[in-house]
Amino acid sequence: MAVTTKQFRNFIGGEWVDAASGETFESLSPATGELIGTFPKSGPEDVERAVAAAKEAFEEWRLLPAPKRGELLFRFGRLVQEEKDDLADLMTREMGKVKAEAGGDVQEAIDMSFYMGGEGRRLFGHTTPSELPDKFQMSVRMPIGVVGVITPWNFPIAIPSWKIAPALVCGNTVVFKPATDTPLLGERFVELLVEAGVPAGVVNVVHGGGGAVGDALVRHPDVPVITLTGSRETGVTVMRNAADNLKRVHLELGGKNAIVVMDDADLDLAVEGIVWSAFGTSGQRCTAASRIVVHRKVYGELQSKLVAAAERLRLGPGWEADTDVGPVINRSALEKIHSYSEIGSGEGAKLLTGGEVATGNGLDQGFFYRPTIFGDVEPEMRIAQEEIFGPTTALIPVDDFDEAIRVANGIRFGLSSSIYTRDVNRAFRAMRDLQTGITYVNAGTTGAEVHLPFGGTKETGNGHREAGQAALDVFTEWKSIYVDYSGRLQKAQIDV
Ligand code: UN1
């Protein structure tokens, strides 16, 4: 599919507009360097206008009955369904992931839109008896206001939907800053919302960098909620800068996810799960398996099967049908990933395969990195502690189950984890003891579904979850309402 290259704009208060500065930046394909489009390089002035538009639109939007807001998400979900193939094609070009995965990314947005559309007829609160006679009480969810949405490039359609769909159904308005590596997908997302009938000002898009646009959103006093998926470093900065206004900050940050392989595991199944979780999306998922904690009894066998499977993976552009692994997002990602191969070798880990930029067969035009496996990794090594966000994984041998759990937990992050075992007791202990927001049994670390909470413990975030019912807690404020129908003064909290 040929993408028509053109100049794109911000969307503010229902109008497509250039950045106040008139400056632009380019989006390039990580597979070929092809120009995807030119986008406004916005700044605080553009954010100011977008926030003002969103603030104004909030007054009507919050009063539209929630089931009607939900219907709009159903319409949006259907439009995304119709456009799925084109969006997936575009994603292979702008972001790089392989076509089937791109389809999965778009499908998550469809699923989330339908799930949150249905929430328009629920948004349940509680009723509960009063301690006094002739008195009624209930808790209700209230919209909060303007939500600042800052999204990454790795799930360029799915992640905006995880944030924007619940924000809207709960009655908030949105200023959306898509990642600078995938602005066209962000743009298409908003175009479809507009086509679905979102009123002017309810969703605004401001393109540009985190320093200029993201920071202005985070500091803006009229944006009470910030939701960010990004790096730990960005999360810390966002939280710090949002503190002056005591904002609600929802953070979904890094991972260093472990797959534990016990001595009783089905090794072929484990190898398939590891290959998919470590090298799918070129390892660029927060949920990617970047540590494999293996019982020594099966270490040798698992290692050789895994290396053979990794070496069979074919690198190429995402739109080619036989591609297993696409490019990484940009040059600086490629350099960072390679620097960790050097760090791993320097630390004394054994490079079993990969460890180099992939060239030949046209790969030189893009940012391709060979699937990389390190063996004999010590749990404290940097390659076993730091998020690399690329197709690199580390095999860590252990002697028993307790050590496996200790090693798996011995990191600052806590997003996803997995255990391969056929022992039901071990499986349940792992479900209890792995300190992550998500745990899989006999499956890899990726593949979270939209109707369960998504997020992590420890420094993966700040306690919030997105997706499922949990997302509603990010985008609503609880209000408790007491109605006294006794017709007399009833004093609560006083001895009578
Ligand atoms: C992410 O990488 O930030 O569970 C999201 C998964 C996907 C989402 C990953 N459904 O791997």
Short mmCIF file of C-alpha atoms in Angstrom, two decimals, residues 3-484:
data_model
loop_
_atom_site.label_atom_id
_atom_site.label_comp_id
_atom_site.label_asym_id
_atom_site.label_seq_id
_atom_site.Cartn_x
_atom_site.Cartn_y
_atom_site.Cartn_z
CA VAL A 3 1.02 6.00 1.73
CA THR A 4 0.29 9.46 0.38
CA THR A 5 2.82 11.71 1.97
CA LYS A 6 1.40 14.98 3.07
CA GLN A 7 1.42 17.72 5.59
CA PHE A 8 -0.70 16.92 8.63
CA ARG A 9 -2.04 19.26 11.28
CA ASN A 10 -3.19 19.52 14.87
CA PHE A 11 -6.88 19.17 15.66
CA ILE A 12 -8.08 21.80 18.11
CA GLY A 13 -11.67 22.74 18.93
CA GLY A 14 -12.92 20.89 15.85
CA GLU A 15 -10.49 22.54 13.39
CA TRP A 16 -7.39 21.21 11.69
CA VAL A 17 -4.68 23.80 12.36
CA ASP A 18 -0.93 24.30 12.01
CA ALA A 19 1.36 24.78 14.98
CA ALA A 20 1.51 28.39 16.16
CA SER A 21 5.25 28.41 15.37
CA GLY A 22 4.67 27.07 11.85
CA GLU A 23 7.46 24.55 12.48
CA THR A 24 7.20 20.90 11.46
CA PHE A 25 8.82 17.50 11.99
CA GLU A 26 8.86 14.36 9.86
CA SER A 27 7.71 10.83 10.46
CA LEU A 28 9.89 8.26 8.68
CA SER A 29 9.48 4.52 8.19
CA PRO A 30 11.89 2.52 10.39
CA ALA A 31 11.99 -0.20 7.71
CA THR A 32 13.05 1.91 4.73
CA GLY A 33 13.45 5.53 5.77
CA GLU A 34 10.48 6.45 3.54
CA LEU A 35 8.81 9.75 4.47
CA ILE A 36 5.40 9.02 6.00
CA GLY A 37 4.32 12.59 6.62
CA THR A 38 5.12 16.01 7.99
CA PHE A 39 3.57 17.12 11.28
CA PRO A 40 3.29 20.35 13.27
CA LYS A 41 6.04 20.80 15.82
CA SER A 42 3.82 22.29 18.47
CA GLY A 43 4.60 24.05 21.71
CA PRO A 44 2.98 25.52 24.82
CA GLU A 45 0.88 27.98 22.81
CA ASP A 46 -0.82 25.13 20.91
CA VAL A 47 -1.35 23.22 24.14
CA GLU A 48 -2.93 26.33 25.64
CA ARG A 49 -5.46 26.51 22.82
CA ALA A 50 -6.22 22.81 22.91
CA VAL A 51 -6.74 22.81 26.67
CA ALA A 52 -9.04 25.84 26.41
CA ALA A 53 -11.09 24.03 23.73
CA ALA A 54 -11.26 20.84 25.79
CA LYS A 55 -12.22 22.77 28.91
CA GLU A 56 -15.05 24.51 27.11
CA ALA A 57 -16.31 21.29 25.51
CA PHE A 58 -16.30 19.53 28.88
CA GLU A 59 -19.31 21.49 30.10
CA GLU A 60 -21.62 19.93 27.49
CA TRP A 61 -19.91 16.59 27.13
CA ARG A 62 -20.14 15.74 30.83
CA LEU A 63 -23.92 16.26 30.62
CA LEU A 64 -24.45 13.98 27.63
CA PRO A 65 -25.87 10.76 29.10
CA ALA A 66 -23.16 8.13 29.47
CA PRO A 67 -25.00 5.57 27.26
CA LYS A 68 -24.90 8.16 24.45
CA ARG A 69 -21.20 8.69 24.98
CA GLY A 70 -20.90 4.91 24.83
CA GLU A 71 -22.80 4.76 21.52
CA LEU A 72 -20.23 7.04 20.04
CA LEU A 73 -17.53 4.56 21.03
CA PHE A 74 -19.50 1.76 19.39
CA ARG A 75 -19.58 3.81 16.17
CA PHE A 76 -15.87 4.44 16.50
CA GLY A 77 -15.19 0.73 17.09
CA ARG A 78 -17.10 -0.15 13.92
CA LEU A 79 -15.18 2.42 11.89
CA VAL A 80 -11.86 1.06 13.18
CA GLN A 81 -13.09 -2.41 12.21
CA GLU A 82 -13.76 -1.22 8.65
CA GLU A 83 -10.36 0.46 8.47
CA LYS A 84 -8.48 -2.35 10.21
CA ASP A 85 -6.56 -3.55 7.20
CA ASP A 86 -5.47 -0.07 6.12
CA LEU A 87 -4.49 0.90 9.65
CA ALA A 88 -2.46 -2.30 10.00
CA ASP A 89 -0.72 -1.61 6.67
CA LEU A 90 0.08 1.90 7.78
CA MET A 91 1.41 0.57 11.07
CA THR A 92 3.85 -1.76 9.31
CA ARG A 93 5.20 1.36 7.59
CA GLU A 94 5.16 3.97 10.27
CA MET A 95 5.98 1.84 13.32
CA GLY A 96 7.43 -1.28 11.74
CA LYS A 97 5.70 -4.20 13.44
CA VAL A 98 4.72 -7.15 11.26
CA LYS A 99 1.31 -7.13 9.64
CA ALA A 100 -0.33 -9.79 11.82
CA GLU A 101 0.83 -8.01 14.96
CA ALA A 102 -0.31 -4.68 13.58
CA GLY A 103 -3.74 -6.23 13.04
CA GLY A 104 -3.67 -7.36 16.68
CA ASP A 105 -2.81 -3.83 17.80
CA VAL A 106 -5.78 -2.41 15.88
CA GLN A 107 -8.00 -5.22 17.21
CA GLU A 108 -7.18 -4.19 20.78
CA ALA A 109 -8.55 -0.75 19.99
CA ILE A 110 -11.73 -2.26 18.52
CA ASP A 111 -12.17 -4.46 21.59
CA MET A 112 -11.51 -1.59 23.97
CA SER A 113 -13.98 0.69 22.19
CA PHE A 114 -16.72 -1.91 22.43
CA TYR A 115 -15.87 -2.73 26.03
CA MET A 116 -15.89 0.92 27.10
CA GLY A 117 -18.92 1.63 24.90
CA GLY A 118 -20.82 -0.92 27.01
CA GLU A 119 -19.52 0.77 30.14
CA GLY A 120 -21.73 3.72 29.20
CA ARG A 121 -24.67 1.64 30.42
CA ARG A 122 -22.92 0.58 33.62
CA LEU A 123 -20.47 2.99 35.27
CA PHE A 124 -21.70 1.35 38.44
CA GLY A 125 -21.55 3.03 41.80
CA HIS A 126 -22.91 1.66 45.07
CA THR A 127 -25.99 2.11 47.15
CA THR A 128 -25.76 1.18 50.78
CA PRO A 129 -28.09 1.44 53.79
CA SER A 130 -27.75 4.44 56.04
CA GLU A 131 -27.23 4.16 59.78
CA LEU A 132 -30.15 6.61 60.19
CA PRO A 133 -33.82 6.08 59.31
CA ASP A 134 -35.37 7.67 56.21
CA LYS A 135 -32.05 8.37 54.64
CA PHE A 136 -30.70 7.16 51.31
CA GLN A 137 -27.11 7.09 50.16
CA MET A 138 -25.11 6.22 47.12
CA SER A 139 -21.73 6.68 45.51
CA VAL A 140 -21.50 7.82 41.89
CA ARG A 141 -18.65 8.24 39.45
CA MET A 142 -18.12 11.82 38.29
CA PRO A 143 -16.10 12.96 35.28
CA ILE A 144 -13.00 14.94 36.20
CA GLY A 145 -12.30 17.35 33.34
CA VAL A 146 -9.59 17.61 30.72
CA VAL A 147 -7.37 14.53 30.43
CA GLY A 148 -3.85 14.87 29.02
CA VAL A 149 -3.07 11.68 27.06
CA ILE A 150 0.58 10.96 26.25
CA THR A 151 1.17 7.75 24.33
CA PRO A 152 4.16 5.72 23.09
CA TRP A 153 4.91 4.48 19.59
CA ASN A 154 4.96 0.73 20.30
CA PHE A 155 1.17 0.23 20.33
CA PRO A 156 0.20 3.31 18.32
CA ILE A 157 -3.50 2.48 17.97
CA ALA A 158 -4.13 0.18 20.95
CA ILE A 159 -2.68 2.37 23.69
CA PRO A 160 -4.50 5.58 22.68
CA SER A 161 -7.71 3.52 22.84
CA TRP A 162 -6.90 2.25 26.35
CA LYS A 163 -6.76 5.84 27.51
CA ILE A 164 -9.12 7.82 25.30
CA ALA A 165 -12.06 5.35 25.26
CA PRO A 166 -12.46 5.21 29.08
CA ALA A 167 -11.69 8.93 29.43
CA LEU A 168 -14.54 9.74 27.04
CA VAL A 169 -17.14 7.32 28.31
CA CYS A 170 -16.55 8.65 31.82
CA GLY A 171 -17.41 12.15 30.54
CA ASN A 172 -13.98 13.77 30.28
CA THR A 173 -12.52 15.63 27.33
CA VAL A 174 -9.07 14.95 25.93
CA VAL A 175 -5.90 16.60 24.71
CA PHE A 176 -3.89 13.87 23.01
CA LYS A 177 -0.17 13.96 22.25
CA PRO A 178 0.78 10.97 20.10
CA ALA A 179 4.38 9.74 20.04
CA THR A 180 6.59 11.67 17.61
CA ASP A 181 7.59 8.36 15.96
CA THR A 182 3.98 7.47 15.07
CA PRO A 183 2.06 10.72 14.57
CA LEU A 184 0.15 9.55 11.50
CA LEU A 185 -1.42 6.65 13.37
CA GLY A 186 -2.38 9.07 16.15
CA GLU A 187 -3.84 11.37 13.54
CA ARG A 188 -5.86 8.56 11.91
CA PHE A 189 -7.16 7.55 15.35
CA VAL A 190 -8.54 11.05 15.88
CA GLU A 191 -9.92 11.30 12.34
CA LEU A 192 -11.99 8.19 13.00
CA LEU A 193 -13.24 9.58 16.31
CA VAL A 194 -14.34 12.70 14.44
CA GLU A 195 -16.04 10.56 11.81
CA ALA A 196 -17.82 8.70 14.61
CA GLY A 197 -19.27 12.01 15.71
CA VAL A 198 -17.18 13.26 18.62
CA PRO A 199 -18.23 16.92 19.11
CA ALA A 200 -15.75 19.74 18.56
CA GLY A 201 -13.31 20.21 21.42
CA VAL A 202 -14.01 16.84 23.04
CA VAL A 203 -10.86 15.29 21.54
CA ASN A 204 -7.95 17.47 20.46
CA VAL A 205 -4.63 16.36 19.08
CA VAL A 206 -1.40 18.31 19.51
CA HIS A 207 1.65 16.85 17.78
CA GLY A 208 5.16 17.44 19.01
CA GLY A 209 7.82 16.41 21.47
CA GLY A 210 7.54 15.45 25.11
CA GLY A 211 9.68 18.40 26.18
CA ALA A 212 7.48 21.00 24.53
CA VAL A 213 3.97 19.56 24.24
CA GLY A 214 3.98 16.84 26.91
CA ASP A 215 5.52 19.07 29.54
CA ALA A 216 3.09 21.94 28.85
CA LEU A 217 0.19 19.51 29.29
CA VAL A 218 1.64 18.08 32.47
CA ARG A 219 2.08 21.54 33.99
CA HIS A 220 -1.19 23.06 32.76
CA PRO A 221 -3.45 23.90 35.73
CA ASP A 222 -6.60 23.10 33.70
CA VAL A 223 -5.56 19.50 33.00
CA PRO A 224 -6.35 17.59 36.21
CA VAL A 225 -5.53 14.11 34.85
CA ILE A 226 -2.42 12.95 33.02
CA THR A 227 -2.14 9.44 31.63
CA LEU A 228 1.23 8.39 30.29
CA THR A 229 2.69 5.19 28.92
CA GLY A 230 6.43 5.63 28.55
CA SER A 231 9.80 5.16 30.18
CA ARG A 232 10.43 5.18 33.90
CA GLU A 233 12.51 8.36 33.54
CA THR A 234 9.67 10.19 31.79
CA GLY A 235 7.25 8.93 34.42
CA VAL A 236 9.33 10.35 37.24
CA THR A 237 9.57 13.74 35.49
CA VAL A 238 5.84 13.78 34.78
CA MET A 239 4.95 12.94 38.36
CA ARG A 240 7.30 15.60 39.70
CA ASN A 241 6.03 18.31 37.35
CA ALA A 242 2.39 17.42 37.97
CA ALA A 243 2.85 17.66 41.74
CA ASP A 244 2.41 21.43 41.93
CA ASN A 245 -1.22 21.04 40.91
CA LEU A 246 -1.71 17.75 42.80
CA LYS A 247 -2.86 16.10 39.59
CA ARG A 248 -4.05 12.61 39.20
CA VAL A 249 -1.21 10.93 37.32
CA HIS A 250 -1.60 7.51 35.77
CA LEU A 251 1.74 5.97 34.79
CA GLU A 252 2.41 2.79 32.85
CA LEU A 253 6.19 2.49 32.66
CA GLY A 254 8.90 -0.06 32.22
CA GLY A 255 9.21 -3.77 32.53
CA LYS A 256 11.97 -6.36 32.87
CA ASN A 257 9.71 -9.33 32.66
CA ALA A 258 10.81 -12.85 33.51
CA ILE A 259 9.70 -16.22 32.24
CA VAL A 260 10.50 -18.96 34.76
CA VAL A 261 11.10 -22.38 33.21
CA MET A 262 10.99 -25.20 35.77
CA ASP A 263 12.54 -28.66 35.35
CA ASP A 264 9.10 -30.22 34.76
CA ALA A 265 8.10 -27.75 32.02
CA ASP A 266 7.05 -28.68 28.50
CA LEU A 267 10.24 -27.28 26.96
CA ASP A 268 8.99 -27.03 23.39
CA LEU A 269 6.00 -25.04 24.57
CA ALA A 270 8.29 -22.85 26.69
CA VAL A 271 10.59 -22.19 23.72
CA GLU A 272 7.65 -21.08 21.59
CA GLY A 273 6.43 -18.80 24.36
CA ILE A 274 9.88 -17.31 24.89
CA VAL A 275 10.48 -16.65 21.20
CA TRP A 276 7.11 -14.92 20.90
CA SER A 277 7.46 -12.88 24.09
CA ALA A 278 11.11 -11.93 23.65
CA PHE A 279 11.25 -11.24 19.91
CA GLY A 280 7.64 -10.44 18.94
CA THR A 281 7.27 -6.70 18.18
CA SER A 282 11.10 -6.83 18.04
CA GLY A 283 11.05 -6.96 21.84
CA GLN A 284 9.46 -3.53 21.96
CA ARG A 285 6.64 -4.32 24.36
CA CYS A 286 6.53 -3.27 28.00
CA THR A 287 5.49 -6.86 28.56
CA ALA A 288 8.37 -8.42 26.56
CA ALA A 289 10.29 -11.28 28.18
CA SER A 290 13.80 -9.96 28.67
CA ARG A 291 14.83 -12.49 31.34
CA ILE A 292 14.46 -16.27 31.18
CA VAL A 293 15.00 -17.86 34.59
CA VAL A 294 15.76 -21.53 33.96
CA HIS A 295 16.15 -24.53 36.25
CA ARG A 296 19.67 -25.86 35.84
CA LYS A 297 18.43 -29.38 35.09
CA VAL A 298 16.90 -28.21 31.80
CA TYR A 299 19.17 -25.24 31.14
CA GLY A 300 21.35 -26.86 28.46
CA GLU A 301 18.43 -28.29 26.51
CA LEU A 302 16.37 -25.11 26.68
CA GLN A 303 19.33 -23.01 25.61
CA SER A 304 20.06 -25.03 22.50
CA LYS A 305 16.40 -25.23 21.44
CA LEU A 306 15.94 -21.52 22.01
CA VAL A 307 19.04 -20.44 20.11
CA ALA A 308 18.03 -22.64 17.17
CA ALA A 309 14.52 -21.16 17.16
CA ALA A 310 15.83 -17.58 17.35
CA GLU A 311 18.19 -18.20 14.45
CA ARG A 312 15.31 -19.37 12.30
CA LEU A 313 13.51 -16.01 12.62
CA ARG A 314 13.45 -13.99 9.43
CA LEU A 315 14.01 -10.27 9.64
CA GLY A 316 12.34 -7.93 7.18
CA PRO A 317 9.81 -5.17 6.63
CA GLY A 318 6.55 -5.73 8.47
CA TRP A 319 4.48 -5.83 5.29
CA GLU A 320 6.27 -8.89 3.84
CA ALA A 321 4.26 -12.01 4.57
CA ASP A 322 7.22 -14.16 5.68
CA THR A 323 8.71 -11.62 8.09
CA ASP A 324 8.94 -12.75 11.71
CA VAL A 325 10.74 -9.77 13.18
CA GLY A 326 10.45 -6.18 11.92
CA PRO A 327 12.75 -3.23 12.51
CA VAL A 328 13.20 -1.36 15.79
CA ILE A 329 11.74 2.09 15.90
CA ASN A 330 14.67 4.40 15.13
CA ARG A 331 18.42 4.85 15.07
CA SER A 332 18.78 5.81 18.70
CA ALA A 333 16.83 2.67 19.73
CA LEU A 334 19.14 0.58 17.53
CA GLU A 335 22.19 2.17 19.15
CA LYS A 336 20.82 1.68 22.67
CA ILE A 337 20.02 -1.98 21.97
CA HIS A 338 23.49 -2.56 20.57
CA SER A 339 25.12 -0.81 23.52
CA TYR A 340 23.49 -3.41 25.78
CA SER A 341 25.04 -6.21 23.73
CA GLU A 342 28.41 -4.62 24.46
CA ILE A 343 27.51 -4.14 28.11
CA GLY A 344 26.43 -7.81 28.40
CA SER A 345 29.64 -9.12 26.86
CA GLY A 346 31.66 -6.74 29.03
CA GLU A 347 29.89 -8.04 32.15
CA GLY A 348 30.94 -11.59 31.29
CA ALA A 349 27.63 -12.92 29.98
CA LYS A 350 27.92 -15.37 27.08
CA LEU A 351 26.58 -14.07 23.77
CA LEU A 352 24.81 -17.12 22.31
CA THR A 353 23.36 -15.55 19.19
CA GLY A 354 22.74 -12.12 17.63
CA GLY A 355 24.40 -9.14 19.24
CA GLU A 356 24.65 -7.21 15.98
CA VAL A 357 22.88 -4.88 13.64
CA ALA A 358 21.35 -6.91 10.80
CA THR A 359 22.49 -6.05 7.29
CA GLY A 360 22.10 -7.41 3.74
CA ASN A 361 18.93 -8.11 1.74
CA GLY A 362 17.81 -4.50 2.01
CA LEU A 363 17.95 -4.49 5.81
CA ASP A 364 20.60 -1.73 5.72
CA GLN A 365 17.88 0.75 4.74
CA GLY A 366 16.16 0.33 8.08
CA PHE A 367 16.90 -0.29 11.76
CA PHE A 368 17.13 -4.04 12.11
CA TYR A 369 18.74 -5.88 15.02
CA ARG A 370 19.43 -9.61 15.21
CA PRO A 371 17.46 -11.46 17.89
CA THR A 372 19.99 -11.67 20.72
CA ILE A 373 20.33 -14.20 23.52
CA PHE A 374 22.81 -14.01 26.36
CA GLY A 375 23.56 -17.13 28.44
CA ASP A 376 25.05 -17.59 31.92
CA VAL A 377 23.66 -14.25 32.99
CA GLU A 378 23.93 -13.27 36.65
CA PRO A 379 20.79 -11.71 38.13
CA GLU A 380 22.61 -8.50 39.08
CA MET A 381 24.10 -7.81 35.66
CA ARG A 382 22.85 -4.67 33.92
CA ILE A 383 21.42 -6.73 31.04
CA ALA A 384 19.29 -8.53 33.65
CA GLN A 385 18.21 -5.36 35.46
CA GLU A 386 17.67 -2.58 32.91
CA GLU A 387 14.95 -2.29 30.30
CA ILE A 388 16.51 -2.62 26.83
CA PHE A 389 13.28 -2.48 24.79
CA GLY A 390 14.63 -4.52 21.92
CA PRO A 391 15.05 -8.12 20.76
CA THR A 392 17.45 -9.10 23.54
CA THR A 393 16.89 -11.64 26.28
CA ALA A 394 19.01 -13.07 29.10
CA LEU A 395 19.13 -16.68 30.32
CA ILE A 396 19.66 -16.93 34.08
CA PRO A 397 20.27 -20.41 35.52
CA VAL A 398 18.83 -21.23 38.98
CA ASP A 399 18.87 -24.28 41.26
CA ASP A 400 15.29 -24.46 42.48
CA PHE A 401 11.84 -22.89 42.58
CA ASP A 402 12.54 -20.56 45.51
CA GLU A 403 15.62 -19.17 43.82
CA ALA A 404 13.65 -18.73 40.59
CA ILE A 405 11.03 -16.62 42.37
CA ARG A 406 13.71 -14.60 44.18
CA VAL A 407 15.52 -13.86 40.92
CA ALA A 408 12.31 -13.06 39.05
CA ASN A 409 11.36 -10.59 41.80
CA GLY A 410 14.85 -9.12 42.15
CA ILE A 411 14.28 -6.06 39.97
CA ARG A 412 12.76 -2.60 40.35
CA PHE A 413 9.94 -3.27 37.85
CA GLY A 414 6.82 -5.43 38.23
CA LEU A 415 4.74 -5.57 35.07
CA SER A 416 4.44 -9.14 33.78
CA SER A 417 5.79 -12.58 34.69
CA SER A 418 5.32 -16.17 33.64
CA ILE A 419 6.04 -19.69 34.79
CA TYR A 420 6.24 -22.89 32.78
CA THR A 421 5.57 -25.89 35.00
CA ARG A 422 3.23 -28.88 35.13
CA ASP A 423 3.14 -28.84 38.92
CA VAL A 424 -0.10 -27.27 40.09
CA ASN A 425 1.30 -26.43 43.53
CA ARG A 426 4.24 -24.56 42.06
CA ALA A 427 1.93 -22.78 39.64
CA PHE A 428 -0.24 -21.49 42.47
CA ARG A 429 2.77 -20.46 44.55
CA ALA A 430 4.07 -18.53 41.57
CA MET A 431 0.71 -16.82 41.06
CA ARG A 432 0.89 -15.70 44.67
CA ASP A 433 4.58 -14.83 44.96
CA LEU A 434 5.61 -13.26 41.64
CA GLN A 435 5.51 -9.53 42.35
CA THR A 436 3.94 -8.33 39.11
CA GLY A 437 0.63 -6.87 38.01
CA ILE A 438 0.21 -9.70 35.49
CA THR A 439 1.23 -13.37 35.77
CA TYR A 440 0.89 -16.06 33.13
CA VAL A 441 1.02 -19.82 33.66
CA ASN A 442 2.30 -21.87 30.73
CA ALA A 443 2.21 -18.88 28.39
CA GLY A 444 4.69 -16.08 27.70
CA THR A 445 4.61 -12.61 29.27
CA THR A 446 2.67 -10.82 26.52
CA GLY A 447 -0.92 -10.85 25.36
CA ALA A 448 -2.96 -9.03 28.00
CA GLU A 449 -6.67 -8.74 27.15
CA VAL A 450 -8.59 -5.47 27.35
CA HIS A 451 -11.10 -6.45 30.03
CA LEU A 452 -8.65 -7.21 32.83
CA PRO A 453 -6.58 -4.58 34.66
CA PHE A 454 -3.28 -3.81 32.92
CA GLY A 455 -0.32 -2.40 34.81
CA GLY A 456 2.40 -3.27 37.21
CA THR A 457 3.73 -3.18 40.74
CA LYS A 458 6.85 -1.43 42.04
CA GLU A 459 8.42 1.07 39.65
CA THR A 460 6.35 0.00 36.67
CA GLY A 461 3.82 2.59 37.72
CA ASN A 462 2.19 4.39 40.60
CA GLY A 463 -0.52 1.94 41.58
CA HIS A 464 -3.11 2.69 38.92
CA ARG A 465 -4.27 0.23 36.28
CA GLU A 466 -5.66 0.76 32.85
CA ALA A 467 -8.10 -1.45 30.88
CA GLY A 468 -11.01 -3.30 32.43
CA GLN A 469 -13.04 -1.79 35.25
CA ALA A 470 -9.85 -0.54 36.88
CA ALA A 471 -9.47 2.13 34.18
CA LEU A 472 -12.61 3.85 35.44
CA ASP A 473 -10.77 4.73 38.65
CA VAL A 474 -8.24 6.73 36.65
CA PHE A 475 -10.87 8.75 34.82
CA THR A 476 -13.56 9.37 37.45
CA GLU A 477 -13.83 10.94 40.84
CA TRP A 478 -16.03 9.21 43.44
CA LYS A 479 -18.82 11.26 44.91
CA SER A 480 -20.84 10.11 47.93
CA ILE A 481 -24.37 11.43 48.09
CA TYR A 482 -26.65 11.40 51.15
CA VAL A 483 -30.38 12.13 50.85
CA ASP A 484 -32.34 12.65 54.04
#
